[in-house]
CSV table of C-alpha atoms and ligand atoms in Angstrom, one decimal:
chain,number,residue,atom,x,y,z
Z,150,MET,CA,-1.1,-14.6,26.2
Z,151,GLY,CA,2.3,-12.2,27.9
Z,152,LYS,CA,0.7,-10.7,31.1
Z,153,SER,CA,2.8,-10.9,32.7
Z,154,LYS,CA,6.5,-11.9,33.7
Z,155,LEU,CA,5.8,-14.7,35.6
Z,156,THR,CA,3.3,-16.4,32.9
Z,157,LYS,CA,4.4,-18.7,30.5
Z,158,ARG,CA,5.3,-16.2,28.0
Z,159,ASP,CA,3.9,-16.5,24.7
Z,160,GLY,CA,6.2,-17.4,21.2
Z,161,PHE,CA,6.7,-18.8,17.6
Z,162,GLY,CA,5.6,-22.7,17.5
Z,163,SER,CA,7.9,-23.6,14.1
Z,164,LYS,CA,10.4,-22.7,12.5
Z,165,ILE,CA,8.3,-22.4,9.2
Z,166,GLY,CA,6.2,-19.2,11.7
Z,167,VAL,CA,9.6,-18.0,12.7
Z,168,LEU,CA,10.8,-17.4,9.2
Z,169,ALA,CA,7.4,-16.2,7.8
Z,170,ALA,CA,7.2,-14.0,10.7
Z,171,ALA,CA,10.7,-12.3,10.1
Z,172,THR,CA,10.3,-11.8,6.6
Z,173,GLY,CA,6.2,-10.8,6.7
Z,174,SER,CA,8.6,-8.2,9.6
Z,175,ALA,CA,10.9,-7.5,6.2
Z,176,ILE,CA,8.7,-7.7,2.9
Z,177,GLY,CA,6.5,-4.7,2.8
Z,178,LEU,CA,6.0,-1.1,1.3
Z,179,GLY,CA,9.9,-0.9,2.0
Z,180,ASN,CA,10.4,-3.7,-0.8
Z,181,ILE,CA,7.6,-3.1,-3.4
Z,182,TRP,CA,6.7,0.7,-2.2
Z,183,LYS,CA,9.7,2.4,-1.4
Z,184,PHE,CA,13.5,1.1,-3.2
Z,185,PRO,CA,11.9,0.4,-6.5
Z,186,TYR,CA,11.0,4.7,-6.5
Z,187,ILE,CA,14.4,5.0,-4.4
Z,188,LEU,CA,15.4,3.9,-6.6
Z,189,GLY,CA,14.2,5.7,-9.2
Z,190,GLU,CA,15.9,9.0,-7.6
Z,191,ASN,CA,19.2,8.6,-6.8
Z,192,GLY,CA,19.4,6.9,-10.3
Z,193,GLY,CA,19.1,3.4,-10.6
Z,194,GLY,CA,21.8,0.8,-11.0
Z,195,ALA,CA,24.7,1.6,-8.8
Z,196,PHE,CA,22.9,3.1,-5.4
Z,197,LEU,CA,21.4,-0.7,-5.7
Z,198,VAL,CA,25.6,-2.2,-5.8
Z,199,VAL,CA,25.7,0.6,-2.8
Z,200,TYR,CA,22.5,-1.1,-1.2
Z,201,LEU,CA,23.4,-4.6,-2.0
Z,202,ILE,CA,26.8,-3.8,0.0
Z,203,CYS,CA,25.0,-2.5,2.9
Z,204,ILE,CA,22.6,-5.6,2.8
Z,205,ALA,CA,24.8,-8.3,3.5
Z,206,LEU,CA,27.8,-5.7,5.1
Z,207,ILE,CA,26.1,-4.1,7.5
Z,208,GLY,CA,22.3,-5.2,7.1
Z,209,MET,CA,22.2,-8.2,7.9
Z,210,PRO,CA,25.1,-9.2,10.6
Z,211,LEU,CA,22.5,-6.8,12.2
Z,212,LEU,CA,19.9,-8.7,11.6
Z,213,LEU,CA,21.9,-11.7,13.9
Z,214,SER,CA,22.7,-9.1,16.3
Z,215,GLU,CA,19.1,-8.9,17.1
Z,216,PHE,CA,18.4,-12.0,17.1
Z,217,ILE,CA,20.9,-13.1,19.3
Z,218,ILE,CA,20.1,-10.4,21.4
Z,219,GLY,CA,16.3,-11.3,22.0
Z,220,ARG,CA,16.3,-14.9,22.7
Z,221,ARG,CA,18.8,-14.5,25.0
Z,222,GLY,CA,18.0,-11.4,26.8
Z,223,LYS,CA,14.1,-12.6,26.6
Z,224,LEU,CA,12.6,-9.3,26.4
Z,225,ASN,CA,10.8,-6.3,24.4
Z,226,PRO,CA,14.0,-4.2,23.5
Z,227,ILE,CA,14.8,-2.3,26.7
Z,228,GLY,CA,13.8,-5.0,28.8
Z,229,SER,CA,16.2,-8.2,27.5
Z,230,PHE,CA,19.2,-4.8,27.6
Z,231,ASN,CA,18.7,-4.5,30.8
Z,232,LYS,CA,18.9,-8.8,31.6
Z,233,LEU,CA,21.8,-8.7,29.7
Z,234,SER,CA,24.1,-5.2,31.2
Z,235,PRO,CA,22.4,-4.8,34.0
Z,236,GLY,CA,22.9,-0.3,35.8
Z,237,LYS,CA,24.5,-0.3,32.3
Z,238,PRO,CA,22.4,2.5,30.2
Z,239,TRP,CA,22.1,0.3,27.8
Z,240,TRP,CA,18.7,-0.3,27.5
Z,241,ILE,CA,18.0,3.0,26.6
Z,242,ILE,CA,19.0,2.0,23.0
Z,243,GLY,CA,15.5,0.0,23.8
Z,244,LEU,CA,14.4,3.6,24.1
Z,245,PHE,CA,15.2,5.0,21.4
Z,246,SER,CA,14.0,1.9,19.4
Z,247,ILE,CA,10.1,2.2,21.1
Z,248,ALA,CA,10.2,5.6,19.6
Z,249,SER,CA,11.2,4.3,16.2
Z,250,ALA,CA,8.6,2.0,16.5
Z,251,PHE,CA,5.7,4.7,17.2
Z,252,ILE,CA,7.7,7.4,15.0
Z,253,ILE,CA,7.8,4.9,11.6
Z,254,LEU,CA,4.6,2.9,12.2
Z,255,SER,CA,2.7,6.2,12.1
Z,256,TYR,CA,3.4,7.4,9.0
Z,257,TYR,CA,3.4,3.2,7.8
Z,258,ILE,CA,-0.3,3.3,8.1
Z,259,VAL,CA,-0.9,6.1,6.0
Z,260,ILE,CA,0.6,4.5,3.2
Z,261,ALA,CA,-1.1,1.1,4.2
Z,262,GLY,CA,-4.2,3.4,3.6
Z,263,TRP,CA,-3.3,4.3,0.0
Z,264,VAL,CA,-3.4,1.1,-0.5
Z,265,PHE,CA,-6.3,-0.2,0.3
Z,266,ALA,CA,-7.3,3.1,-0.7
Z,267,TYR,CA,-6.4,1.3,-4.0
Z,268,ILE,CA,-7.7,-2.2,-3.2
Z,269,TYR,CA,-11.3,-0.5,-2.9
Z,270,ARG,CA,-11.2,1.4,-5.4
Z,271,SER,CA,-10.5,-2.6,-7.6
Z,272,LEU,CA,-13.0,-4.0,-6.4
Z,273,THR,CA,-15.9,-1.4,-6.7
Z,274,GLY,CA,-13.8,-1.1,-10.2
Z,275,ASN,CA,-13.7,2.4,-10.1
Z,276,LEU,CA,-9.8,2.2,-10.7
Z,277,PHE,CA,-9.0,0.1,-13.4
Z,278,ASN,CA,-11.7,2.5,-15.8
Z,279,VAL,CA,-9.0,6.0,-14.5
Z,280,ALA,CA,-7.6,7.0,-18.5
Z,281,CYS,CA,-3.7,5.7,-18.3
Z,282,ASN,CA,-2.8,9.9,-19.0
Z,283,GLU,CA,-5.0,11.0,-15.8
Z,284,ILE,CA,-3.7,7.8,-13.3
Z,285,GLY,CA,-1.3,11.2,-11.5
Z,286,SER,CA,-4.3,13.4,-10.9
Z,287,TYR,CA,-6.5,10.0,-10.0
Z,288,PHE,CA,-3.8,9.7,-7.1
Z,289,ASP,CA,-2.9,12.7,-5.7
Z,290,ASN,CA,-6.9,13.9,-5.4
Z,291,ILE,CA,-7.4,10.8,-2.7
Z,292,THR,CA,-3.7,11.2,-1.3
Z,293,SER,CA,-4.8,15.1,-0.9
Z,294,ALA,CA,-7.9,14.4,1.0
Z,295,VAL,CA,-9.1,14.6,4.5
Z,296,GLY,CA,-11.0,12.2,5.4
Z,297,GLU,CA,-11.1,9.1,2.7
Z,298,PRO,CA,-6.9,8.7,4.1
Z,299,ILE,CA,-7.4,9.3,7.5
Z,300,PHE,CA,-9.7,6.6,7.2
Z,301,TRP,CA,-8.1,4.3,5.2
Z,302,ALA,CA,-5.0,4.2,7.8
Z,303,PHE,CA,-6.9,3.8,10.9
Z,304,ILE,CA,-8.6,0.3,9.0
Z,305,VAL,CA,-5.4,-0.8,9.0
Z,306,LEU,CA,-4.6,0.5,12.4
Z,307,LEU,CA,-7.6,-1.1,13.7
Z,308,LEU,CA,-6.2,-4.4,11.4
Z,309,THR,CA,-3.3,-4.5,13.0
Z,310,ALA,CA,-4.0,-4.6,16.3
Z,311,LEU,CA,-6.9,-7.3,15.3
Z,312,ILE,CA,-3.8,-9.4,14.7
Z,313,ILE,CA,-1.6,-9.0,17.5
Z,314,ILE,CA,-3.8,-9.3,20.3
Z,315,GLY,CA,-4.5,-13.0,18.8
Z,316,GLY,CA,-1.2,-12.7,20.5
Z,317,VAL,CA,2.8,-14.2,18.8
Z,318,LYS,CA,1.5,-17.7,18.3
Z,319,ASN,CA,-2.0,-17.3,17.0
Z,320,GLY,CA,-2.3,-14.0,15.4
Z,321,ILE,CA,1.3,-12.6,13.6
Z,322,GLU,CA,3.3,-16.1,13.0
Z,323,LYS,CA,-1.1,-17.7,11.4
Z,324,TYR,CA,-1.1,-15.5,9.4
Z,325,SER,CA,2.5,-14.4,8.1
Z,326,LYS,CA,3.0,-18.1,7.5
Z,327,LEU,CA,-0.7,-18.1,5.1
Z,328,LEU,CA,-0.3,-14.6,3.0
Z,329,MET,CA,3.7,-14.7,2.8
Z,330,PRO,CA,3.9,-17.3,0.2
Z,331,ILE,CA,0.1,-16.0,-2.1
Z,332,LEU,CA,3.0,-12.5,-2.3
Z,333,LEU,CA,5.8,-15.0,-3.7
Z,334,ILE,CA,3.7,-16.2,-6.8
Z,335,ILE,CA,1.7,-12.9,-8.1
Z,336,LEU,CA,4.5,-10.7,-7.8
Z,337,ILE,CA,6.3,-13.3,-10.0
Z,338,ILE,CA,3.6,-13.6,-12.5
Z,339,LEU,CA,3.7,-9.9,-12.3
Z,340,MET,CA,7.4,-10.2,-13.2
Z,341,ILE,CA,7.2,-11.8,-15.9
Z,342,HIS,CA,4.0,-9.9,-18.0
Z,343,SER,CA,6.5,-6.6,-16.4
Z,344,LEU,CA,9.6,-8.5,-19.4
Z,345,SER,CA,7.1,-9.2,-22.4
Z,346,LEU,CA,6.7,-5.4,-22.4
Z,347,PRO,CA,8.5,-3.7,-25.0
Z,348,GLY,CA,10.3,-1.2,-23.3
Z,349,SER,CA,12.2,-4.0,-20.7
Z,350,LEU,CA,15.4,-4.2,-21.8
Z,351,LYS,CA,15.6,-0.5,-20.9
Z,352,GLY,CA,13.8,-1.3,-16.9
Z,353,LEU,CA,16.2,-3.4,-16.4
Z,354,SER,CA,18.7,-1.1,-17.9
Z,355,PHE,CA,18.9,0.8,-15.7
Z,356,MET,CA,18.5,-1.2,-12.5
Z,357,PHE,CA,21.9,-3.1,-13.2
Z,358,ASN,CA,24.0,-0.7,-14.8
Z,359,PRO,CA,25.9,1.4,-13.0
Z,360,ASP,CA,26.6,4.2,-13.7
Z,361,PHE,CA,29.0,5.8,-10.7
Z,362,SER,CA,29.1,9.6,-11.5
Z,363,LYS,CA,25.7,9.2,-9.5
Z,364,LEU,CA,26.1,7.6,-6.1
Z,365,THR,CA,26.0,11.3,-4.4
Z,366,SER,CA,27.2,11.1,-0.6
Z,367,LYS,CA,23.0,11.7,0.3
Z,368,SER,CA,21.8,8.0,-1.2
Z,369,ILE,CA,24.5,6.6,0.0
Z,370,LEU,CA,22.6,7.3,3.7
Z,371,THR,CA,20.1,6.6,1.6
Z,372,ALA,CA,20.6,2.8,1.0
Z,373,LEU,CA,21.7,2.7,3.9
Z,374,GLY,CA,18.2,3.8,6.0
Z,375,HIS,CA,16.7,1.7,3.6
Z,376,ALA,CA,19.3,-1.5,3.8
Z,377,PHE,CA,18.3,-1.1,8.1
Z,378,PHE,CA,14.5,0.2,7.3
Z,379,SER,CA,13.9,-3.2,4.4
Z,380,LEU,CA,15.5,-5.6,6.1
Z,381,SER,CA,13.6,-4.5,10.3
Z,382,VAL,CA,16.4,-3.4,12.1
Z,383,GLY,CA,17.9,-0.5,14.0
Z,384,MET,CA,14.6,-0.7,16.3
Z,385,GLY,CA,14.4,-3.8,17.4
Z,386,THR,CA,11.7,-5.4,16.0
Z,387,MET,CA,13.9,-8.5,15.4
Z,388,ILE,CA,15.6,-7.9,19.1
Z,389,THR,CA,11.4,-8.4,20.7
Z,390,TYR,CA,10.8,-11.1,17.6
Z,391,GLY,CA,14.6,-13.1,18.7
Z,392,SER,CA,12.8,-13.2,22.2
Z,393,TYR,CA,10.1,-15.9,20.8
Z,394,ILE,CA,12.6,-17.7,18.8
Z,395,SER,CA,13.3,-21.2,20.9
Z,396,LYS,CA,15.7,-22.1,21.4
Z,397,ARG,CA,16.1,-24.9,18.8
Z,398,GLU,CA,16.6,-22.7,16.2
Z,399,ASN,CA,19.3,-22.0,13.4
Z,400,LEU,CA,19.4,-18.2,13.9
Z,401,PRO,CA,22.7,-17.4,11.2
Z,402,LYS,CA,20.6,-19.3,8.6
Z,403,MET,CA,17.8,-17.6,10.0
Z,404,ALA,CA,18.8,-14.0,9.3
Z,405,VAL,CA,20.3,-15.4,6.7
Z,406,GLN,CA,17.6,-15.9,4.7
Z,407,VAL,CA,15.7,-13.7,5.9
Z,408,SER,CA,17.7,-11.5,3.7
Z,409,ILE,CA,17.4,-12.9,1.4
Z,410,LEU,CA,15.2,-13.6,0.9
Z,411,ASP,CA,13.6,-9.9,1.4
Z,412,THR,CA,16.1,-8.0,-1.3
Z,413,LEU,CA,14.6,-10.3,-3.7
Z,414,ILE,CA,11.3,-9.2,-3.6
Z,415,ALA,CA,12.4,-6.2,-4.1
Z,416,LEU,CA,14.8,-6.4,-6.8
Z,417,MET,CA,11.7,-8.4,-7.8
Z,418,SER,CA,9.1,-5.0,-7.6
Z,419,GLY,CA,12.3,-3.2,-9.4
Z,420,ILE,CA,11.9,-5.1,-12.0
Z,421,VAL,CA,8.0,-5.5,-12.2
Z,422,ILE,CA,8.1,-1.3,-12.4
Z,423,PHE,CA,11.1,0.0,-14.0
Z,424,PRO,CA,10.2,-1.4,-17.5
Z,425,THR,CA,6.6,-0.1,-17.0
Z,426,VAL,CA,8.0,3.0,-16.4
Z,427,PHE,CA,10.4,3.6,-19.3
Z,428,ALA,CA,7.9,1.3,-22.0
Z,429,PHE,CA,4.5,4.3,-21.4
Z,430,GLY,CA,7.8,6.4,-21.0
Z,431,LEU,CA,6.3,7.5,-16.5
Z,432,GLU,CA,9.8,8.9,-15.1
Z,433,PRO,CA,11.9,7.1,-12.5
Z,434,THR,CA,12.0,10.1,-11.1
Z,435,SER,CA,8.5,10.4,-9.5
Z,436,GLY,CA,8.4,9.9,-5.5
Z,437,PRO,CA,6.6,8.5,-3.0
Z,438,ARG,CA,4.0,7.6,-5.6
Z,439,LEU,CA,5.7,6.3,-8.3
Z,440,ILE,CA,4.3,2.9,-7.8
Z,441,PHE,CA,0.4,4.2,-7.0
Z,442,ILE,CA,0.9,5.4,-10.9
Z,443,THR,CA,2.4,2.5,-12.3
Z,444,LEU,CA,1.1,-0.6,-11.1
Z,445,PRO,CA,-2.9,0.7,-12.2
Z,446,ILE,CA,-1.5,1.3,-16.0
Z,447,VAL,CA,0.8,-2.5,-16.3
Z,448,PHE,CA,-2.8,-3.4,-14.9
Z,449,GLN,CA,-4.5,-2.2,-18.1
Z,450,SER,CA,-1.8,-3.1,-20.6
Z,451,MET,CA,-2.5,-6.2,-19.5
Z,452,GLN,CA,-5.4,-10.0,-19.6
Z,453,PHE,CA,-7.0,-10.2,-17.0
Z,454,GLY,CA,-5.5,-6.9,-16.0
Z,455,GLU,CA,-8.8,-6.4,-13.6
Z,456,PHE,CA,-7.6,-9.9,-11.6
Z,457,PHE,CA,-4.8,-8.6,-10.7
Z,458,GLU,CA,-4.9,-5.7,-10.1
Z,459,THR,CA,-6.9,-6.2,-6.9
Z,460,LEU,CA,-5.4,-9.1,-5.9
Z,461,PHE,CA,-1.4,-7.2,-6.0
Z,462,PHE,CA,-2.9,-3.9,-4.3
Z,463,LEU,CA,-4.5,-6.7,-2.1
Z,464,LEU,CA,-1.3,-8.2,-1.7
Z,465,ILE,CA,0.5,-4.9,-1.1
Z,466,GLY,CA,-1.1,-5.1,1.5
Z,467,ILE,CA,-1.5,-8.0,3.6
Z,468,ALA,CA,2.4,-7.5,3.1
Z,469,ALA,CA,1.9,-3.6,5.1
Z,470,LEU,CA,0.0,-5.8,7.9
Z,471,THR,CA,3.3,-8.4,8.7
Z,472,SER,CA,5.4,-5.1,8.5
Z,473,THR,CA,3.2,-3.0,10.4
Z,474,ILE,CA,2.4,-6.0,13.1
Z,475,SER,CA,6.0,-6.5,13.8
Z,476,ILE,CA,6.6,-2.5,14.9
Z,477,LEU,CA,3.1,-2.4,16.9
Z,478,GLU,CA,4.4,-5.8,19.0
Z,479,VAL,CA,7.4,-3.9,19.8
Z,480,ILE,CA,5.4,-1.5,21.3
Z,481,ILE,CA,3.0,-4.6,23.1
Z,482,ALA,CA,5.8,-6.2,24.5
Z,483,PHE,CA,7.3,-3.7,26.1
Z,484,ILE,CA,4.3,-2.1,27.6
Z,485,THR,CA,2.6,-5.1,28.7
Z,486,GLU,CA,5.9,-7.1,30.0
Z,487,THR,CA,7.4,-3.4,32.2
Z,488,TYR,CA,4.4,-2.5,33.4
Z,489,ASN,CA,2.1,-5.2,34.0
Z,490,ALA,CA,-1.1,-4.7,31.7
Z,491,SER,CA,-2.5,-6.7,29.4
Z,492,ARG,CA,-2.1,-6.6,25.7
Z,493,LYS,CA,-6.0,-5.2,24.7
Z,494,LYS,CA,-5.1,-2.2,27.8
Z,495,ALA,CA,-1.3,-2.3,25.7
Z,496,ILE,CA,-2.6,-2.0,22.5
Z,497,LYS,CA,-5.8,0.6,23.2
Z,498,ILE,CA,-3.2,3.5,24.7
Z,499,SER,CA,-0.1,2.2,21.9
Z,500,VAL,CA,-2.7,2.8,19.3
Z,501,SER,CA,-4.5,6.1,19.5
Z,502,ILE,CA,-1.6,7.8,20.2
Z,503,ILE,CA,-0.5,6.2,17.2
Z,504,PHE,CA,-3.5,6.9,15.4
Z,505,LEU,CA,-3.3,11.3,16.7
Z,506,ILE,CA,0.2,10.6,15.3
Z,507,SER,CA,-1.5,10.2,11.7
Z,508,ILE,CA,-3.5,12.3,11.2
Z,509,PRO,CA,-1.3,14.9,10.8
Z,510,CYS,CA,1.5,12.7,8.9
Z,511,SER,CA,-1.5,11.3,6.1
Z,512,LEU,CA,-2.8,15.6,5.6
Z,513,SER,CA,1.6,16.5,4.7
Z,514,TYR,CA,-0.2,16.1,1.3
Z,515,GLY,CA,-2.8,17.9,1.3
Z,516,LEU,CA,-4.1,20.5,3.6
Z,517,MET,CA,-1.1,20.9,5.1
Z,518,LYS,CA,1.5,20.2,2.2
Z,519,HIS,CA,2.9,23.9,3.1
Z,520,VAL,CA,3.6,23.5,6.7
Z,521,THR,CA,7.5,22.2,6.5
Z,522,PHE,CA,10.6,22.6,9.4
Z,523,LEU,CA,13.5,22.6,7.0
Z,524,GLY,CA,11.9,21.5,3.5
Z,525,LYS,CA,9.7,18.9,4.6
Z,526,THR,CA,6.9,18.0,5.3
Z,527,PHE,CA,5.1,16.2,8.4
Z,528,PHE,CA,5.4,13.0,6.9
Z,529,ASP,CA,8.9,13.8,5.0
Z,530,ILE,CA,10.6,15.0,8.6
Z,531,LEU,CA,9.1,11.5,10.1
Z,532,ASP,CA,10.3,9.2,7.0
Z,533,PHE,CA,13.3,10.7,7.8
Z,534,THR,CA,14.5,11.2,10.7
Z,535,SER,CA,13.8,7.1,11.5
Z,536,SER,CA,14.9,5.7,7.8
Z,537,ASN,CA,18.2,8.1,8.6
Z,538,LEU,CA,18.7,8.5,12.3
Z,539,LEU,CA,15.9,6.5,14.2
Z,540,LEU,CA,17.7,2.6,12.3
Z,541,PRO,CA,20.7,3.1,11.9
Z,542,ILE,CA,21.9,5.1,15.0
Z,543,GLY,CA,20.2,2.3,16.7
Z,544,GLY,CA,21.9,-0.4,14.8
Z,545,LEU,CA,25.6,1.6,15.9
Z,546,PHE,CA,24.2,0.8,19.2
Z,547,ILE,CA,22.8,-2.8,18.6
Z,548,SER,CA,26.1,-3.4,16.4
Z,549,ILE,CA,29.0,-2.5,19.6
Z,550,PHE,CA,26.8,-3.7,22.1
Z,551,VAL,CA,27.0,-7.1,20.1
Z,552,GLY,CA,30.1,-7.1,18.9
Z,553,PHE,CA,32.1,-5.6,22.5
Z,554,ALA,CA,29.6,-5.5,25.3
Z,555,MET,CA,28.3,-9.2,24.9
Z,556,LYS,CA,30.4,-12.0,26.6
Z,557,LYS,CA,32.0,-13.1,23.3
Z,558,ARG,CA,31.3,-16.9,25.0
Z,559,ASP,CA,27.6,-16.2,24.9
Z,560,VAL,CA,27.5,-14.3,21.4
Z,561,ILE,CA,28.9,-17.8,20.8
Z,562,ASP,CA,26.4,-19.6,21.9
Z,563,GLU,CA,22.8,-18.4,20.8
Z,564,CYS,CA,24.6,-18.2,16.4
Z,565,THR,CA,25.8,-22.1,17.8
Z,566,ASN,CA,23.6,-23.3,19.8
Z,567,ARG,CA,26.2,-24.0,22.6
Z,568,GLY,CA,28.3,-25.9,19.8
Z,569,ARG,CA,25.3,-27.9,18.9
Z,570,ILE,CA,25.3,-26.0,15.2
Z,571,ARG,CA,28.7,-25.2,13.0
Z,572,ILE,CA,28.8,-21.9,11.8
Z,573,GLY,CA,31.4,-21.2,8.4
Z,574,TRP,CA,31.6,-17.7,8.6
Z,575,LEU,CA,31.4,-17.0,12.3
Z,576,SER,CA,34.6,-14.8,12.8
Z,577,LEU,CA,33.3,-12.8,9.5
Z,578,PHE,CA,29.9,-12.1,11.6
Z,579,MET,CA,32.1,-10.6,14.1
Z,580,LEU,CA,34.4,-8.3,12.1
Z,581,CYS,CA,31.3,-7.2,10.4
Z,582,ILE,CA,29.9,-6.3,13.7
Z,583,ARG,CA,33.1,-4.9,15.7
Z,584,ILE,CA,34.3,-2.7,12.9
Z,585,ILE,CA,32.7,-2.9,9.5
Z,586,ALA,CA,29.2,-2.0,11.0
Z,587,PRO,CA,30.3,0.8,12.8
Z,588,VAL,CA,32.9,3.0,11.2
Z,589,ALA,CA,31.0,2.6,7.7
Z,590,ILE,CA,27.5,4.1,9.8
Z,591,ILE,CA,29.9,6.8,10.7
Z,592,ILE,CA,31.0,7.2,7.9
Z,593,VAL,CA,27.9,6.9,6.3
Z,594,LEU,CA,26.0,9.6,8.4
Z,595,ILE,CA,28.7,12.3,9.4
Z,596,ASN,CA,29.0,12.5,5.2
Z,597,GLY,CA,25.5,12.1,4.9
Z,598,LEU,CA,23.6,15.0,6.7
Z,599,ASN,CA,26.1,17.3,5.7
Q,602,LIG,N1,10.6,-3.9,6.6
Q,602,LIG,C1,9.2,-3.2,6.8
Q,602,LIG,C2,9.0,-2.8,4.5
Q,602,LIG,O1,9.9,-2.5,3.9
Q,602,LIG,C3,9.7,-1.7,7.3
Q,602,LIG,C4,9.1,-2.0,8.9
Q,602,LIG,C5,10.6,-1.1,9.4
Q,602,LIG,C6,9.3,-3.0,9.5
Q,602,LIG,C7,11.7,-1.3,10.9
Q,602,LIG,C8,9.6,-3.0,10.7
Q,602,LIG,C9,10.6,-2.6,11.7
Q,602,LIG,O2,7.7,-2.5,5.2
């Protein structure tokens, strides 16, 4: 399976499989954990408007661009750039992708580890019995410990490796197809419950009433960075997945579907979280702790709460796994295709490195809390550099590559399956990719970094 360039390349087996894997990659902690808390920190409605614009005009066109590069190149990010533009330095974007994959995965598994700690504690009934006003310190006790969070981060990494070892069709695709629909159903149930809480209108108005005076150039950069993070673009994930997509599939349609589903899930998570925040007088600006302290309170207030609590954290864990596998696959595809290594060996090497980097990330909430650089902990540095620097910069060059370096004929061929399907917004796509995305990314980066 993907052992060398000579053996038959693994790939997705069905349209629904591709969709599940790509949405599985996009939907993850970014939607359920990060989106609500950055929305809370950046003032709500106005941030949401900017975020939606970033998704529609920049994120989605980039997602399509990555699919195009991947399906055309049929290799990992570095290999694909090399193949589509031989002898030119575009492969450096691919190199950035691999670096981003290592960085993102190293801190992503730490958060996913917290989720798994919660799953364990809700299975043992421990979490459900914590009093509402103590849940904050309960959570801090978990994250500031040494052994437990590192242990769970390791478990996440191990599960990721076990899924991915099965390959694309029998690993990634199989699990994504099963797990994603369950997540959607549970979210709908929780959303209905949340909307029935007394403070729900206040929560909704926080989310949907834009107050543009709260917007800063930093929050615009956060919105842009998060649009990339949430759609899994800017670091070659969708190039890698694109390389497994068959020539029959309709790439533009797929890109639209993934973007819509991803945004929907983020909005739904917000609708679960914010009514609760306001109903129980919590702070919308609680940062990374937000879902970990609000969700247990939601469950305590609902019928069969204990059951739903376990189930929901399990699903967040699953959503996280369908994302971690997509990040690890970027690295595995690169190693197996470039060095002719087996999947197993590639997994062993990369997982060891990622685990080592994840240790100081985890300790950033405890032992190494005060070890900071420019006011940021090790964890914050990885989070900030990847979301706000590497992904936007990666996205910038990917858009320039598809917009100018690739032959226009090839781009159109990939979008239309050699003229067999029609896409009504081809010129809008070209406009986004050639002008809107690069210009916007440059402006936002320059202002946001000051
Ligand atoms: N999109 C994933 C999420 O929202 C995270 C991710 C980022 C996955 C980059 C792959 C690449 O959680």
